[in-house]
Amino acid sequence: MKVQFGIFSVGDVTTDPTDGRTPTEHERIKAMVAIALKAEEAGLDVFATGEHHNPPFVPSSPTTMLGYIAARTSRLILSTATTLITTNDPVKIAEDYAMLQHLADGRVDLMMGRGNTGPVYPWFGQDIRQGVPLAIENYALLHKLWREDVVDWKGRFRTPLQGFTSTPRPLDGVPPFVWHGSIRTPEIAEQAAFYGDGFFANNIFWPKEHFQRLIELYRERYAHYGHGTPEQAIVGLGGQVFMRAKSQDAVREFRPYFDNAPVYGHGPSLEDFTAETPLTVGSPQEVIDKTLTFRDSFGDYQRQLFLMDHAGLPLKTVLEQIDILGEEVVPVLRKEFAIGRPANVPDAPTHLSRLGEKNS
């Protein structure tokens, strides 16, 4: 598969501004599961959940949710939109995600991130001023735990390990593929390049020029570390869409959700935000046209995830949006992204493709 298409969710509990109703945490958790199941039904490839430990978000335990979804799906790749590498113990990440990998028969990858909530650091006994060093050291240990059967380790931020074996071992001896997510930090692009991992530029809030610089840095350093050419680096991108058959209907329906959204509400206008960021509110064809420009801006890439369930949108509406995405948008994007794609650009990584590389 050349490009994977999917949904990512931050799991916010937000009041619907059109009727004043706020879902319960139970309803929101169940809605996230329904969205994942709909993603598979609609022919999408990936569902990714965030990780948060504070209201108004519910996904504090991604592996629990993804394990449940794994049991109810057969094809969908289960991922995270953020795994907090700074405040989770890398030993626990190694074991939890290897267990999930076995349960899902390899349909697992994850995205490392530092999150966007400063107070989470002291809640888990860490210092936010050490955010980048924590991300670098903890991932170095995680990477080692998945590749060496017996690990000796000494670092700055956790107790040493002596003769430690993380269990279970990765499925087929192939660790889950790792993306490193960032919206602003060059050190994270450098880290992804150093290990030959994927780099996910969550470009939904900032102008493209900022992310062009980050992705260009990642591609250059990927080549510098000997993993391949810059064009062979593994890149993922974010996106936001809201669609109706007629553009004016999409704008009219989505505007109250945009205007009151927790992240960007009461800030820039909908028109300004759609002009400067990947957000597309309009017809399916407008979503297709704008998404196709991403390749012009960032080069050929491997994963495209869309945020569709935020800002208080009701579940019924989100499921309708996923149907439109799967029926009218993604089939065209698959076809168009394949046209003119150089032969040396790798396909999106999967467990089977990486197992084949291991055994070749």
Coordinates of C-alpha atoms in Angstrom, one line a residue, residues 4-193:
Q4 CA -2.2 4.7 4.3
F5 CA -5.3 6.8 5.0
G6 CA -7.0 6.9 8.4
I7 CA -8.6 8.7 11.3
F8 CA -6.9 10.1 14.4
S9 CA -8.8 11.2 17.5
V10 CA -7.7 13.3 20.5
G11 CA -10.7 12.0 22.5
D12 CA -12.0 15.4 23.7
V13 CA -15.3 15.6 25.6
T14 CA -16.7 18.9 24.2
T15 CA -20.1 20.4 24.4
D16 CA -22.1 20.5 21.1
P17 CA -22.5 24.2 20.6
T18 CA -25.7 23.8 18.6
D19 CA -27.7 22.1 21.3
G20 CA -25.6 22.5 24.5
R21 CA -25.3 18.8 25.1
T22 CA -22.1 17.4 26.5
P23 CA -21.5 13.6 26.1
T24 CA -20.5 11.6 29.2
E25 CA -17.1 10.1 29.3
H26 CA -18.7 6.7 28.8
E27 CA -20.4 7.9 25.6
R28 CA -17.2 9.5 24.3
I29 CA -15.2 6.3 24.8
K30 CA -17.8 4.2 23.1
A31 CA -18.0 6.8 20.3
M32 CA -14.2 6.4 19.7
V33 CA -14.7 2.7 19.3
A34 CA -17.6 3.2 16.9
I35 CA -15.4 5.6 14.9
A36 CA -12.7 3.0 14.6
L37 CA -15.1 0.3 13.5
K38 CA -16.6 2.7 10.9
A39 CA -13.1 3.4 9.6
E40 CA -12.5 -0.2 8.8
E41 CA -16.0 -0.6 7.4
A42 CA -15.4 2.5 5.1
G43 CA -12.2 1.0 3.7
L44 CA -9.7 3.2 5.6
D45 CA -6.4 1.8 6.8
V46 CA -5.6 3.3 10.2
F47 CA -7.2 4.4 13.4
A48 CA -5.0 6.3 15.9
T49 CA -5.9 7.4 19.4
G50 CA -4.3 10.1 21.4
E51 CA -3.1 9.8 25.0
H52 CA -4.2 12.3 27.6
H53 CA -4.3 12.2 31.4
N54 CA -6.5 15.3 32.0
P55 CA -10.0 16.5 31.4
P56 CA -11.6 17.1 28.9
F57 CA -10.0 14.1 27.3
V58 CA -10.8 10.4 27.8
P59 CA -8.1 8.2 26.2
S60 CA -5.7 7.7 29.2
S61 CA -5.1 4.1 28.3
P62 CA -4.5 3.7 24.5
T63 CA -3.5 0.0 24.7
T64 CA -6.7 -0.9 26.5
M65 CA -8.8 0.8 23.8
L66 CA -6.8 -0.5 20.9
G67 CA -6.8 -4.0 22.3
Y68 CA -10.6 -3.9 22.4
I69 CA -10.8 -2.5 18.8
A70 CA -8.3 -5.2 17.7
A71 CA -10.7 -7.9 18.8
R72 CA -13.5 -6.3 16.7
T73 CA -11.6 -5.6 13.5
S74 CA -9.5 -7.7 11.1
R75 CA -7.7 -5.3 8.8
L76 CA -7.4 -1.9 10.5
I77 CA -3.9 -0.8 11.6
L78 CA -4.1 0.4 15.2
S79 CA -1.9 3.3 16.2
T80 CA -1.5 6.1 18.6
A81 CA -1.7 9.8 17.8
T82 CA 0.6 10.3 20.8
T83 CA 2.4 7.9 23.1
L84 CA 3.9 10.0 25.8
I85 CA 7.5 8.9 25.7
T86 CA 8.4 11.6 28.2
T87 CA 6.2 10.5 31.1
N88 CA 5.6 6.8 30.5
D89 CA 8.2 4.3 31.6
P90 CA 9.8 2.9 28.4
V91 CA 9.8 -0.5 29.9
K92 CA 6.0 -0.4 30.3
I93 CA 5.7 0.9 26.7
A94 CA 7.8 -1.9 25.4
E95 CA 5.8 -4.6 27.1
D96 CA 2.3 -3.0 26.6
Y97 CA 2.7 -2.4 22.9
A98 CA 4.4 -5.8 22.3
M99 CA 1.4 -7.5 23.9
L100 CA -1.0 -5.4 21.8
Q101 CA 1.1 -6.3 18.7
H102 CA 0.6 -10.0 19.4
L103 CA -3.1 -9.7 20.1
A104 CA -3.6 -7.7 16.9
D105 CA -1.5 -10.0 14.8
G106 CA 0.9 -7.3 13.9
R107 CA -1.6 -4.5 13.1
V108 CA 0.1 -2.1 15.5
D109 CA 2.3 0.9 15.3
L110 CA 2.7 4.0 17.5
M111 CA 3.6 7.6 17.4
M112 CA 6.0 9.0 20.0
G113 CA 5.3 12.5 21.3
R114 CA 5.7 14.8 24.3
G115 CA 2.0 15.9 24.4
N116 CA 0.6 19.4 24.8
T117 CA -0.2 19.4 28.6
G118 CA 2.6 20.8 30.8
P119 CA 1.2 19.6 34.1
V120 CA 1.4 16.0 33.0
Y121 CA 5.1 16.0 33.8
P122 CA 4.9 16.4 37.5
W123 CA 1.9 14.1 37.7
F124 CA 4.2 11.4 36.6
G125 CA 7.2 12.5 38.5
Q126 CA 9.1 14.3 35.7
D127 CA 10.3 17.9 35.1
I128 CA 8.9 19.6 32.0
R129 CA 12.2 21.4 31.6
Q130 CA 13.7 18.0 30.7
G131 CA 11.1 17.3 28.0
V132 CA 13.4 16.8 25.0
P133 CA 16.2 15.0 27.0
L134 CA 13.5 12.7 28.4
A135 CA 12.2 12.0 24.9
I136 CA 15.6 11.2 23.6
E137 CA 16.8 9.0 26.5
N138 CA 13.5 7.1 27.0
Y139 CA 13.2 6.3 23.3
A140 CA 16.8 5.1 23.2
L141 CA 15.9 2.6 25.9
L142 CA 12.6 1.6 24.3
H143 CA 14.4 1.0 21.0
K144 CA 17.0 -1.2 22.7
L145 CA 14.4 -3.2 24.7
W146 CA 12.6 -4.2 21.5
R147 CA 15.8 -5.3 19.7
E148 CA 18.0 -6.9 22.4
D149 CA 16.8 -9.9 24.4
V150 CA 18.9 -9.0 27.5
V151 CA 19.4 -5.4 28.3
D152 CA 21.8 -3.6 30.6
W153 CA 21.0 0.1 30.9
K154 CA 22.0 3.2 32.8
G155 CA 20.6 6.7 32.2
R156 CA 19.7 9.9 33.9
F157 CA 15.9 9.5 34.3
R158 CA 15.2 6.0 35.6
T159 CA 16.8 3.3 37.7
P160 CA 19.4 1.1 35.9
L161 CA 18.5 -2.2 34.3
Q162 CA 20.7 -5.3 34.7
G163 CA 20.1 -8.4 32.6
F164 CA 16.5 -7.3 31.9
T165 CA 14.3 -9.0 29.3
S166 CA 11.1 -7.2 28.2
T167 CA 8.2 -9.6 27.7
P168 CA 6.6 -10.5 25.4
R169 CA 9.2 -10.1 22.7
P170 CA 8.0 -8.3 19.6
L171 CA 5.9 -10.5 17.2
D172 CA 8.1 -12.3 14.7
G173 CA 11.1 -10.4 16.1
V174 CA 9.8 -7.3 14.4
P175 CA 9.1 -4.3 16.7
P176 CA 6.1 -2.1 16.1
F177 CA 6.9 0.6 13.6
V178 CA 7.5 4.0 15.3
W179 CA 6.5 7.4 14.1
H180 CA 7.9 10.5 15.9
G181 CA 5.3 13.2 16.0
S182 CA 6.1 16.9 16.3
I183 CA 4.6 20.3 15.5
R184 CA 7.6 22.4 16.4
T185 CA 10.7 20.6 17.6
P186 CA 13.7 20.0 15.3
E187 CA 15.3 17.7 17.8
I188 CA 12.4 15.2 17.3
A189 CA 12.8 15.3 13.5
E190 CA 16.5 14.6 14.1
Q191 CA 15.6 11.7 16.4
A192 CA 13.3 10.1 13.8
A193 CA 16.0 10.5 11.2

